[in-house]
């Protein structure tokens, strides 16, 4: 038996780390003075565990809406004698100056800060504490770290400083990388133009990898300072110049060069420049020139390159300058260029838009730091999944999930990503997907719904959820998904398509689930929300799918849940019968009122001339086969079961209603296939051993006879399990039982007996 794609379980390390973080006080911490979170004195954790705790904590805060950030969490790692941190990755706005300061005594080797917009120059000073050990540092998107808060002098009170937002009026001038002698890898992507990159970098003696994405470089000659060491240089969205290119081609040790761009530029890429790069950088294994417009033609004529199968051999390259490569490149970025469309590209991995492989490579390479490019590539993947066929399904899904996780606050990624997920999880691809992978999809979809109330994201997310088996696949997030759907259905929301999908999902979620789920959802305001929708449709004199689904959802959520039935009775929902030709609507309404009628304490509220007249008239209905008539008779069966004393009305008379019920039952075909689903026979069985309303007993016996005859494999075991045979025997003993009722009771018992003898029953 083959394992499905993405079916590997989480590691024990990952599971225990997440458990500890969700249960800090039960595992490794206690509350000290002033409710301060403290590490237990007997806890000593090595760097492998501490790094995992901090990095997983960041991920949970970023991704899990149920996870509450812990005040003082980073303080747990303040003492290097009990906790050791070496590799820390923090992202987004939740990271504060005080968090970084809390771990200031640790000997960090690697510190990656991504888009941490709440860090100020105070954190720059904290960085100097790591100068003797730090090997890798990323400050990508942390532009405010180079400014003092509120333009205040450095000597201001730290607590006061913590509260002030970082201001761009006062750039930090005192910070220097002096003493960071071990620093090899540095990412300063997004460095503000007020900061002099040359002066900032000059003290670093040992740089081998430098990322200056989006950084203005009016003078580039200083890069030659590291020409004997620099192996990787990223100049994404840096305005190129002849001087800069000349400097770059002198960096003979470069193995990776990225001069790609996303925005327009006066600089035009030429065949001459590409040739100079290839000839000057003989150690190059990775090059990204995405987004560049080629000024002159540097590809071989189409009739020439079309000969033979696609090759990665440099000598056959369709791009002239790359024919001089000694060996194929490991990576070549050609996204948003015409060069990606040629036949022979001398690289193992290429980004572009020519085919699925190039598009997936682009999503993979650009997601973390270039969401603007990842967004375009995901859009192209969406077209592949929608119009063509996605052949690398697992990889595509994992990449889109990663992009949605990484860019929770980027609306364009959320829109395109949720749209792509809809097509990647539909029936065509479903058999290849594991439970774990599909759960990951559900979680990022719900994150999107939580973050964005915008119509397109909400619609995409709701449609994607429709690709799952409901309620089974959503049960692990049951409360959360219901809350989100109910929020969508608040009255202010007028988008008809979202309303229709959300009501459909709500209905599916309360069908076939345990009563405690239904009760919990009822308390969330489910019943009230559905009734509000119905009320609005009645005011607009409109009976559409939203109204039908709403009644169906109420029918499902009131099944064997008296509290929810009670909530329903607060609304004058009978007005729905004003649409005489809406059979499905009537069936759903009667199903719901049948659930209400099963609750003895609520039945007196149905005993009004208006209700009884409507139910009595619907006994003659031929709508939806026998369903409307059957459900109306079911409601009345429970009501008349309370006896003549409870019938406190002059009109209509109880006996007349019972006669009409008997006539209706006798007109039904007992072999009718049904549009109904019973999880329990208990409400029917309680009508059997009684003599106060023989017609109720007759209806109950007919219902059982029909169900065990048409669906024996489903309902014979249920009837036997719930003790129905004993109760049917009592029907035979009672003198008040009609002969027809007794005949049916015997046939039901025979059917169950035959089923026991032949357990291989295959009738559906």
XYZ file of C-alpha atoms in Angstrom:
764
model
C 0.000 0.000 0.000
C 1.503 3.344 -1.076
C 1.689 6.312 1.285
C -0.096 9.401 0.036
C 1.787 12.561 -0.808
C 2.829 14.555 2.236
C 1.813 11.837 4.668
C 4.898 11.878 6.903
C 3.888 12.508 10.519
C 5.306 15.400 12.540
C 8.517 14.520 14.370
C 8.382 13.812 18.096
C 10.548 16.911 18.594
C 8.014 19.095 16.762
C 5.065 17.636 18.681
C 6.666 17.977 22.113
C 7.923 21.511 21.366
C 4.436 22.680 20.389
C 2.936 20.944 23.445
C 5.384 22.629 25.824
C 4.734 26.049 24.284
C 0.981 25.597 24.640
C 1.415 24.410 28.235
C 4.377 26.382 29.574
C 3.140 26.469 33.178
C 2.406 22.752 33.189
C 5.812 21.785 31.789
C 8.826 24.062 32.302
C 7.586 27.274 33.943
C 5.819 28.726 36.967
C 4.300 32.127 37.793
C 6.587 34.156 40.040
C 6.116 37.539 41.648
C 3.705 39.909 39.900
C 2.580 36.980 37.712
C 5.943 36.933 35.959
C 6.615 33.813 33.891
C 9.750 32.085 35.277
C 11.745 29.039 34.221
C 11.791 26.255 36.809
C 15.100 26.011 38.632
C 15.602 22.345 37.671
C 15.298 23.037 33.933
C 18.492 23.160 31.833
C 18.013 23.228 28.072
C 20.664 22.877 25.310
C 20.682 25.059 22.205
C 18.992 22.415 20.020
C 15.893 22.616 22.223
C 16.021 26.367 22.979
C 16.372 27.298 19.291
C 13.414 25.077 18.462
C 11.298 26.576 21.266
C 11.920 30.177 20.194
C 11.522 29.569 16.453
C 8.361 27.458 16.907
C 6.969 30.115 19.259
C 7.416 32.709 16.498
C 5.645 30.418 14.033
C 2.725 29.736 16.393
C 2.218 33.432 17.160
C 2.278 34.171 13.451
C 0.111 31.260 12.284
C -2.182 29.979 15.039
C -5.041 32.280 16.056
C -5.684 30.143 19.142
C -2.134 30.621 20.407
C -1.733 33.507 22.829
C 1.659 35.285 22.927
C 3.166 34.986 26.425
C 4.271 38.200 28.078
C 7.877 37.742 29.149
C 8.475 34.644 26.989
C 11.919 35.784 25.795
C 12.920 36.496 29.395
C 12.936 32.701 29.920
C 16.134 32.624 27.816
C 17.937 35.460 29.607
C 20.358 33.231 31.540
C 22.815 31.269 29.361
C 23.588 28.972 32.335
C 20.143 27.343 32.118
C 19.187 28.008 28.460
C 21.414 28.208 25.387
C 20.342 29.949 22.171
C 22.466 29.865 19.024
C 20.143 30.181 15.984
C 17.108 32.457 16.263
C 14.591 33.464 13.591
C 12.027 36.154 14.452
C 9.521 37.838 12.157
C 6.755 40.432 11.932
C 5.565 43.115 14.321
C 5.120 41.125 17.530
C 8.896 41.240 18.214
C 9.842 44.183 20.485
C 13.097 45.791 21.570
C 12.695 44.270 25.029
C 12.468 40.740 23.531
C 15.820 41.065 21.818
C 17.313 42.661 24.925
C 16.079 39.717 27.036
C 18.327 37.301 25.092
C 21.266 39.741 25.008
C 23.566 37.503 27.085
C 23.290 34.560 24.679
C 26.137 33.648 22.325
C 24.105 33.832 19.124
C 25.680 32.473 15.956
C 22.705 33.202 13.725
C 20.033 35.915 14.093
C 17.441 36.412 11.369
C 14.977 39.281 11.865
C 12.396 39.617 9.080
C 9.967 42.562 8.732
C 10.219 43.359 12.460
C 8.813 46.862 12.197
C 8.578 47.458 15.936
C 12.321 47.236 16.490
C 14.145 50.557 16.946
C 17.747 51.669 17.325
C 17.593 50.278 20.857
C 17.826 46.812 19.247
C 20.836 47.905 17.188
C 22.652 48.481 20.465
C 21.516 45.058 21.659
C 23.047 43.557 18.495
C 26.500 44.688 19.578
C 26.297 42.204 22.461
C 26.423 39.390 19.885
C 29.342 40.840 17.908
C 31.924 38.301 19.054
C 29.869 35.217 18.100
C 27.510 36.276 15.280
C 28.235 34.588 11.947
C 24.919 35.200 10.144
C 22.650 38.256 10.520
C 19.536 39.269 8.615
C 17.750 42.584 9.165
C 15.563 42.205 6.075
C 12.648 44.656 6.106
C 13.582 45.979 9.580
C 14.164 49.518 8.319
C 12.961 51.172 11.544
C 15.774 49.560 13.496
C 18.024 52.276 12.067
C 15.965 55.059 13.696
C 15.604 56.245 17.253
C 12.071 56.169 18.629
C 10.247 59.471 18.443
C 13.485 61.230 17.588
C 14.448 60.922 21.259
C 18.066 61.065 22.416
C 19.679 57.729 23.255
C 19.704 58.569 26.971
C 15.887 58.652 27.298
C 14.073 56.368 29.712
C 13.855 52.875 28.165
C 10.290 52.108 29.244
C 9.162 55.432 27.850
C 11.079 54.689 24.667
C 9.362 51.284 24.376
C 5.963 52.933 24.034
C 6.922 55.430 21.356
C 6.542 54.358 17.722
C 9.761 54.361 15.703
C 10.058 57.586 13.799
C 11.975 58.137 10.587
C 13.114 61.629 11.594
C 16.201 60.646 13.580
C 18.460 58.048 11.936
C 20.828 56.216 14.284
C 24.360 57.401 13.618
C 26.274 55.816 16.512
C 25.899 52.153 15.473
C 28.817 50.445 13.811
C 29.618 46.857 12.816
C 33.032 47.357 14.418
C 34.028 44.181 16.241
C 31.726 41.847 14.268
C 34.806 40.014 13.061
C 33.134 36.610 12.633
C 30.166 37.914 10.599
C 30.115 36.124 7.254
C 26.498 36.404 6.043
C 24.619 39.714 6.165
C 21.185 40.626 4.770
C 20.355 44.348 4.876
C 17.471 44.201 2.376
C 15.378 47.381 2.598
C 18.074 49.465 4.315
C 16.813 53.102 4.380
C 18.456 55.490 1.921
C 19.452 57.845 4.769
C 21.839 55.163 6.027
C 25.233 55.135 4.334
C 25.691 51.496 3.321
C 29.399 51.928 2.623
C 30.172 53.426 6.052
C 28.006 50.822 7.767
C 29.658 47.831 6.073
C 33.284 48.941 5.965
C 34.310 47.560 9.414
C 33.311 43.992 8.402
C 36.452 42.068 7.415
C 35.091 38.611 6.675
C 31.877 38.963 4.619
C 31.210 36.096 2.218
C 27.494 36.717 1.577
C 25.801 40.123 1.253
C 22.180 41.011 0.427
C 21.515 44.679 -0.344
C 18.055 44.295 -1.950
C 16.471 47.674 -2.638
C 19.451 49.603 -1.206
C 20.605 52.716 -3.116
C 24.283 52.358 -4.118
C 25.392 55.652 -5.709
C 29.016 54.569 -5.259
C 29.606 50.859 -5.680
C 33.381 50.652 -5.736
C 33.499 49.847 -2.003
C 32.183 46.317 -2.770
C 35.654 45.507 -4.122
C 36.807 45.581 -0.486
C 35.569 41.933 -0.228
C 36.521 40.744 -3.701
C 38.784 38.019 -2.328
C 36.005 36.627 -0.084
C 32.529 37.486 -1.378
C 30.797 34.342 -2.692
C 27.197 35.612 -2.782
C 25.880 39.072 -3.707
C 22.182 39.975 -3.961
C 21.318 43.330 -5.543
C 17.588 42.771 -6.186
C 15.825 46.023 -7.140
C 19.106 47.940 -6.913
C 19.474 50.569 -9.635
C 22.280 49.184 -11.768
C 24.904 51.344 -13.428
C 27.956 50.764 -15.556
C 30.165 51.414 -12.520
C 28.266 48.853 -10.443
C 28.468 46.185 -13.167
C 32.194 46.836 -13.607
C 32.702 46.407 -9.850
C 30.634 43.208 -9.760
C 32.563 41.477 -12.548
C 35.750 42.099 -10.551
C 34.394 39.985 -7.664
C 36.028 36.858 -9.021
C 35.063 34.581 -6.120
C 31.305 35.094 -6.594
C 29.336 31.858 -6.879
C 25.887 33.453 -6.616
C 24.911 36.794 -8.199
C 21.400 38.255 -8.154
C 20.850 41.479 -10.116
C 17.147 40.801 -10.738
C 14.466 43.419 -10.461
C 10.722 43.856 -10.181
C 10.295 47.555 -10.913
C 11.097 49.453 -14.093
C 14.608 50.759 -14.642
C 16.462 53.017 -17.051
C 19.220 50.405 -17.099
C 18.911 47.915 -19.955
C 20.565 44.488 -19.976
C 22.682 43.824 -23.061
C 24.408 40.837 -24.582
C 27.713 42.560 -23.848
C 26.945 42.871 -20.097
C 25.818 39.240 -19.822
C 28.981 38.116 -21.615
C 31.135 40.184 -19.247
C 29.427 38.579 -16.227
C 29.969 35.043 -17.569
C 33.593 35.729 -18.544
C 34.500 37.618 -15.353
C 32.788 35.383 -12.792
C 34.240 31.986 -13.660
C 33.094 30.401 -10.358
C 29.444 31.321 -10.910
C 26.932 28.527 -10.202
C 23.826 30.693 -9.640
C 22.635 33.818 -11.484
C 19.355 35.752 -11.355
C 18.587 38.360 -14.035
C 14.788 38.204 -13.666
C 12.775 41.271 -14.693
C 15.369 42.707 -17.082
C 14.487 43.882 -20.557
C 17.092 42.765 -23.105
C 18.183 45.741 -25.186
C 19.518 43.644 -28.047
C 18.817 40.140 -29.228
C 21.081 37.625 -27.551
C 19.278 34.412 -28.469
C 19.958 32.102 -31.390
C 17.429 32.158 -34.271
C 14.311 30.131 -33.551
C 14.774 27.699 -36.477
C 18.242 26.818 -35.152
C 17.327 26.342 -31.503
C 14.270 24.244 -32.339
C 16.541 21.431 -33.501
C 16.976 18.472 -31.131
C 15.670 17.862 -27.624
C 16.029 20.553 -24.913
C 19.578 20.490 -23.545
C 21.343 22.074 -20.543
C 24.787 21.821 -22.175
C 26.324 25.329 -22.411
C 27.594 24.725 -25.942
C 23.990 24.242 -27.136
C 22.599 27.219 -25.198
C 19.911 29.255 -26.978
C 21.260 32.308 -25.108
C 24.585 33.302 -26.726
C 26.477 34.636 -23.641
C 25.829 31.396 -21.725
C 27.574 29.330 -24.402
C 30.809 30.397 -22.683
C 29.920 28.733 -19.371
C 32.275 25.921 -18.341
C 29.353 23.898 -16.921
C 25.570 24.289 -16.517
C 24.480 26.653 -13.732
C 22.783 25.159 -10.696
C 20.243 28.011 -10.825
C 19.261 30.653 -13.379
C 16.573 33.262 -12.668
C 14.792 34.323 -15.868
C 11.417 35.218 -14.388
C 9.581 38.021 -16.202
C 12.056 37.953 -19.106
C 11.633 36.675 -22.668
C 14.701 34.451 -22.222
C 12.759 31.848 -20.199
C 10.879 30.847 -23.370
C 13.885 29.541 -25.316
C 14.508 25.820 -25.773
C 18.059 25.253 -24.502
C 18.798 26.829 -21.103
C 22.113 25.764 -19.473
C 20.849 25.413 -15.906
C 19.414 22.656 -13.709
C 16.854 24.957 -12.056
C 15.231 27.866 -13.898
C 12.621 30.416 -12.815
C 10.287 31.698 -15.494
C 6.746 31.401 -16.796
C 7.158 29.034 -19.729
C 5.987 25.880 -17.930
C 4.891 24.463 -14.578
C 8.418 23.649 -13.449
C 9.672 27.209 -14.008
C 6.620 28.672 -12.257
C 6.989 26.387 -9.220
C 10.697 27.245 -9.033
C 9.749 30.933 -8.994
C 7.275 30.459 -6.124
C 9.877 28.463 -4.184
C 12.758 30.919 -4.690
C 10.891 34.220 -4.310
C 8.276 33.559 -1.617
C 10.230 34.539 1.497
C 11.680 37.911 0.491
C 9.861 38.793 -2.753
C 6.107 38.383 -2.281
C 5.465 40.686 -5.256
C 7.068 38.063 -7.565
C 5.643 35.063 -5.702
C 2.174 36.583 -6.127
C 2.583 36.674 -9.920
C 3.938 33.131 -10.039
C 1.062 31.790 -7.895
C -1.326 33.496 -10.308
C 0.327 31.582 -13.152
C 0.063 28.331 -11.153
C -3.649 29.099 -10.688
C -4.033 29.187 -14.493
C -2.112 25.915 -14.868
C -4.319 24.139 -12.294
C -7.520 25.667 -13.723
C -6.965 25.343 -17.464
C -4.290 22.666 -17.881
C -3.197 20.012 -15.381
C -0.840 20.332 -12.426
C 1.626 17.440 -12.631
C 3.633 18.295 -9.478
C 0.653 18.470 -7.142
C 2.378 17.849 -3.806
C 5.077 20.416 -4.499
C 2.529 22.970 -5.758
C 0.348 22.584 -2.673
C 3.269 22.779 -0.257
C 4.604 25.923 -1.947
C 1.235 27.710 -1.919
C 0.672 26.726 1.729
C 4.158 28.055 2.607
C 3.452 31.337 0.786
C 0.109 31.813 2.566
C 1.754 31.082 5.928
C 4.699 33.385 5.280
C 2.575 36.291 4.020
C -0.489 36.180 6.216
C -0.752 39.994 6.032
C -0.244 40.318 2.268
C -3.657 40.619 0.652
C -2.483 39.933 -2.930
C -0.835 36.644 -1.862
C -3.956 35.678 0.106
C -6.228 36.327 -2.900
C -4.142 34.421 -5.476
C -3.089 31.697 -3.025
C -6.645 30.917 -1.887
C -7.803 30.833 -5.532
C -4.997 28.400 -6.443
C -5.872 26.179 -3.471
C -9.461 25.882 -4.716
C -8.271 24.257 -7.949
C -5.452 22.252 -6.336
C -7.807 20.567 -3.823
C -10.699 19.734 -6.128
C -11.852 16.233 -7.013
C -9.352 15.782 -9.853
C -6.372 15.925 -7.452
C -7.967 14.686 -4.244
C -6.890 11.047 -4.287
C -3.206 12.044 -4.122
C -3.544 14.146 -0.968
C -2.930 12.973 2.574
C -4.996 13.869 5.639
C -2.115 15.938 7.005
C -1.693 17.944 3.813
C -5.420 18.645 3.536
C -5.461 19.795 7.175
C -2.659 22.240 6.405
C -4.767 23.624 3.553
C -7.752 24.062 5.882
C -5.626 25.910 8.441
C -4.198 28.453 5.972
C -7.666 28.966 4.477
C -9.112 29.721 7.922
C -6.180 32.065 8.633
C -7.074 33.982 5.472
C -10.729 34.176 6.470
C -9.758 35.494 9.902
C -7.375 38.107 8.569
C -9.399 39.484 5.651
C -13.065 40.441 5.517
C -12.562 41.373 1.870
C -15.061 39.730 -0.518
C -12.600 37.986 -2.880
C -10.561 36.312 -0.119
C -13.724 35.230 1.729
C -15.292 33.775 -1.426
C -12.114 31.922 -2.437
C -11.709 30.492 1.063
C -15.345 29.382 1.318
C -15.217 27.747 -2.120
C -12.005 25.906 -1.168
C -13.674 24.544 1.997
C -16.420 23.126 -0.263
C -13.779 20.759 -1.729
C -13.549 18.926 1.610
C -15.724 16.192 3.114
C -17.924 18.045 5.556
C -18.138 17.749 8.493
C -15.481 14.966 8.741
C -12.449 16.839 7.372
C -13.296 20.089 9.194
C -14.031 18.545 12.574
C -10.522 19.220 13.931
C -11.253 22.986 13.543
C -15.004 22.699 14.138
C -15.626 25.625 16.485
C -13.307 27.963 14.614
C -14.784 27.350 11.162
C -18.343 27.791 12.459
C -17.469 31.103 14.119
C -15.873 32.384 10.918
C -18.865 31.383 8.787
C -21.327 32.980 11.212
C -19.284 36.184 11.050
C -19.578 36.136 7.250
C -23.353 35.793 7.580
C -23.808 38.868 9.771
C -26.596 41.056 8.362
C -24.263 43.773 7.081
C -22.873 41.297 4.551
C -24.846 41.658 1.333
C -22.728 39.694 -1.161
C -25.188 37.087 -2.376
C -22.665 34.518 -3.654
C -20.662 34.409 -0.389
C -23.878 34.258 1.623
C -25.073 31.261 -0.398
C -21.771 29.347 -0.053
C -21.456 30.149 3.676
C -25.013 28.980 4.440
C -24.376 25.788 2.461
C -21.217 25.162 4.528
C -23.050 25.908 7.796
C -25.738 23.407 6.848
C -23.180 20.726 5.955
C -21.298 21.323 9.232
C -24.328 20.601 11.447
C -25.416 17.551 9.471
C -24.254 14.182 10.812
C -22.452 15.503 13.910
C -22.836 14.697 17.607
C -25.382 16.604 19.660
C -22.720 18.308 21.785
C -21.321 19.877 18.586
C -24.800 21.113 17.671
C -25.394 22.535 21.128
C -22.028 24.329 21.095
C -22.720 25.859 17.670
C -26.213 26.851 18.819
C -24.633 28.817 21.668
C -22.369 30.603 19.179
C -25.484 32.220 17.693
C -26.044 29.780 14.805
C -29.831 29.602 15.220
C -30.191 33.379 15.569
C -28.041 33.982 12.475
C -30.106 31.591 10.332
C -33.380 33.083 11.560
C -32.092 36.595 10.778
C -31.299 35.490 7.222
C -34.782 33.981 6.849
C -36.415 37.117 8.277
C -34.522 39.297 5.784
C -35.599 37.079 2.872
C -39.231 37.232 4.045
C -39.061 41.028 4.201
C -37.676 41.077 0.648
C -40.376 38.551 -0.458
C -37.568 36.394 -1.812
C -37.324 32.626 -1.603
C -33.916 31.554 -2.884
C -31.191 29.026 -2.072
C -30.067 31.056 0.940
C -33.531 30.701 2.470
C -33.768 26.998 1.641
C -30.293 26.250 3.025
C -31.072 28.273 6.161
C -34.182 26.194 6.887
C -32.252 23.012 6.141
C -29.491 24.096 8.548
C -32.094 24.759 11.254
C -33.619 21.331 10.626
C -30.198 19.728 11.119
C -29.127 21.731 14.151
C -32.383 21.109 16.041
C -32.244 17.321 15.643
C -32.424 15.914 19.200
C -31.214 19.224 20.689
C -34.051 20.789 22.757
C -32.096 23.998 23.525
C -31.744 24.768 19.831
C -35.423 23.924 19.259
C -36.343 26.438 21.961
C -34.306 29.134 20.202
C -36.141 28.503 16.928
C -39.548 29.117 18.479
C -38.652 32.726 19.237
C -39.133 33.491 15.516
C -42.404 33.495 13.552
C -40.889 31.265 10.913
C -44.206 29.879 9.708
C -44.370 32.838 7.343
C -42.214 30.708 5.065
C -45.340 28.828 3.995
C -46.293 31.982 2.122
C -44.344 30.501 -0.803
C -46.839 27.761 -1.795
C -44.829 26.365 -4.736
C -41.539 25.920 -2.821
C -41.538 22.181 -2.062
C -37.940 21.952 -0.816
C -38.594 24.861 1.532
C -41.697 23.215 2.988
C -39.866 19.924 3.484
C -37.040 21.631 5.375
C -39.419 23.713 7.494
C -41.488 20.676 8.429
C -38.359 18.682 9.245
C -37.308 21.459 11.606
C -40.765 21.674 13.223
C -40.746 17.893 13.533
C -37.617 18.264 15.711
C -39.416 20.900 17.794
C -42.450 18.629 18.130
C -40.229 15.848 19.542
C -39.538 18.053 22.605
C -42.514 17.625 24.955
C -41.970 20.943 26.750
C -42.130 22.849 23.454
C -45.163 21.135 21.910
C -47.749 23.423 23.583
C -46.274 26.302 21.558
C -47.203 24.457 18.357
C -50.780 23.871 19.528
C -52.299 26.942 17.899
C -55.039 27.039 15.229
C -52.555 28.627 12.799
C -49.898 25.896 13.143
C -52.348 22.965 13.222
C -54.275 24.241 10.174
C -51.049 24.565 8.156
C -49.855 21.066 9.154
C -53.297 19.590 8.472
C -53.510 21.159 4.994
C -50.005 19.924 4.114
C -51.094 16.308 4.736
C -52.645 16.423 1.251
C -49.440 17.709 -0.351
C -47.879 15.620 -3.116
C -44.785 17.828 -3.076
C -41.349 16.160 -3.096
C -42.880 12.682 -3.295
C -44.276 11.898 0.137
C -41.765 14.027 2.093
C -43.917 17.101 2.848
C -46.977 15.028 3.735
C -44.854 12.572 5.797
C -43.159 15.368 7.776
C -46.465 17.164 8.430
C -47.913 13.890 9.719
C -44.840 13.363 11.897
C -45.282 16.768 13.568
C -48.985 16.061 14.189
C -48.213 12.539 15.495
C -46.146 13.991 18.345
C -48.759 16.667 19.084
C -51.777 14.313 19.265
C -49.656 11.887 21.345
C -50.049 14.358 24.251
C -53.734 13.345 24.468
C -57.127 15.113 24.234
C -56.591 17.109 27.444
C -53.647 18.980 25.919
C -55.727 19.883 22.815
C -57.113 23.199 24.116
C -58.674 24.333 20.815
C -62.156 24.216 19.416
C -61.027 24.311 15.804
C -59.710 22.246 14.173
C -61.036 19.226 16.101
C -58.479 16.641 17.229
C -60.514 13.688 15.860
C -60.846 15.327 12.448
C -57.102 15.904 12.279
C -56.405 12.281 13.277
C -58.785 10.985 10.580
C -57.040 13.126 8.001
C -53.663 11.781 9.198
C -54.832 8.179 8.747
C -56.093 8.907 5.229
C -52.750 10.463 4.315
C -50.710 7.517 5.639
C -52.843 5.042 3.694
C -52.191 6.978 0.482
C -48.401 6.659 0.719
C -46.403 4.042 -1.202
C -44.461 1.998 1.364
C -41.673 1.340 -1.171
C -40.951 5.101 -1.581
C -37.278 6.003 -1.602
C -36.600 8.704 0.976
C -34.906 12.062 1.139
C -34.268 11.797 4.876
C -31.629 10.448 7.222
C -32.209 9.036 10.737
C -29.291 8.711 13.160
C -31.622 7.380 15.858
C -35.157 5.933 15.947
C -35.756 7.066 19.524
C -38.315 9.822 18.650
C -40.276 7.310 16.506
C -40.030 4.402 18.959
C -41.566 6.395 21.818
C -44.822 6.572 19.806
C -45.201 2.745 19.616
C -46.239 1.394 23.061
C -49.279 3.661 23.667
C -53.048 3.744 23.186
C -53.794 7.448 23.571
C -53.239 8.186 19.845
C -53.384 5.037 17.663
C -52.781 7.129 14.536
C -49.386 8.249 15.935
C -48.539 4.600 16.513
C -49.620 3.851 12.933
C -47.401 6.638 11.519
C -44.413 5.401 13.552
C -44.910 1.784 12.412
C -45.303 2.868 8.770
C -42.075 4.917 9.025
C -40.157 1.883 10.343
C -41.662 -0.466 7.747
C -40.720 1.896 4.900
C -37.142 2.417 6.113
C -36.271 -1.233 6.875
C -37.831 -2.340 3.570
C -36.078 0.167 1.325
C -32.764 0.482 3.263
C -32.435 -2.777 5.242
C -28.629 -2.719 5.638
C -28.753 0.747 7.205
C -31.899 0.619 9.330
C -32.409 -3.040 10.409
C -29.262 -2.975 12.617
C -30.266 0.441 14.033
C -33.770 -0.759 14.927
C -32.450 -3.940 16.573
C -29.755 -2.008 18.456
C -32.251 0.519 19.860
C -34.682 -2.144 21.156
C -37.357 -1.626 18.517
C -38.338 -5.306 18.252
C -39.533 -5.439 21.887
C -41.633 -2.296 21.368
C -43.162 -3.693 18.174
C -44.175 -6.801 20.139
C -46.042 -4.484 22.540
C -47.905 -2.976 19.561
C -49.153 -6.501 18.766
C -50.329 -6.946 22.379
C -52.290 -3.677 22.603
C -56.034 -3.955 21.854
C -56.168 -0.325 20.702
C -53.684 -0.933 17.852
C -55.265 -0.986 14.381
C -55.062 -4.303 12.529
C -53.205 -2.572 9.692
C -50.685 -1.292 12.251
C -50.198 -4.808 13.628
C -49.703 -6.222 10.099
C -46.984 -3.660 9.413
C -45.356 -4.327 12.796
C -45.109 -8.060 11.967
C -43.573 -7.265 8.564
C -40.973 -5.002 10.181
C -40.034 -7.786 12.615
C -39.810 -10.307 9.753
C -37.603 -7.944 7.740
C -35.202 -7.598 10.672
C -35.202 -11.346 11.292
C -34.376 -12.013 7.629
C -31.588 -9.427 7.771
C -30.035 -11.176 10.795
C -30.096 -14.475 8.927
C -28.524 -12.928 5.817
C -25.951 -10.383 6.983
C -24.561 -10.109 3.427
C -27.569 -7.983 2.452
C -26.503 -5.692 -0.387
C -29.707 -3.782 -1.136
C -29.119 -0.055 -1.090
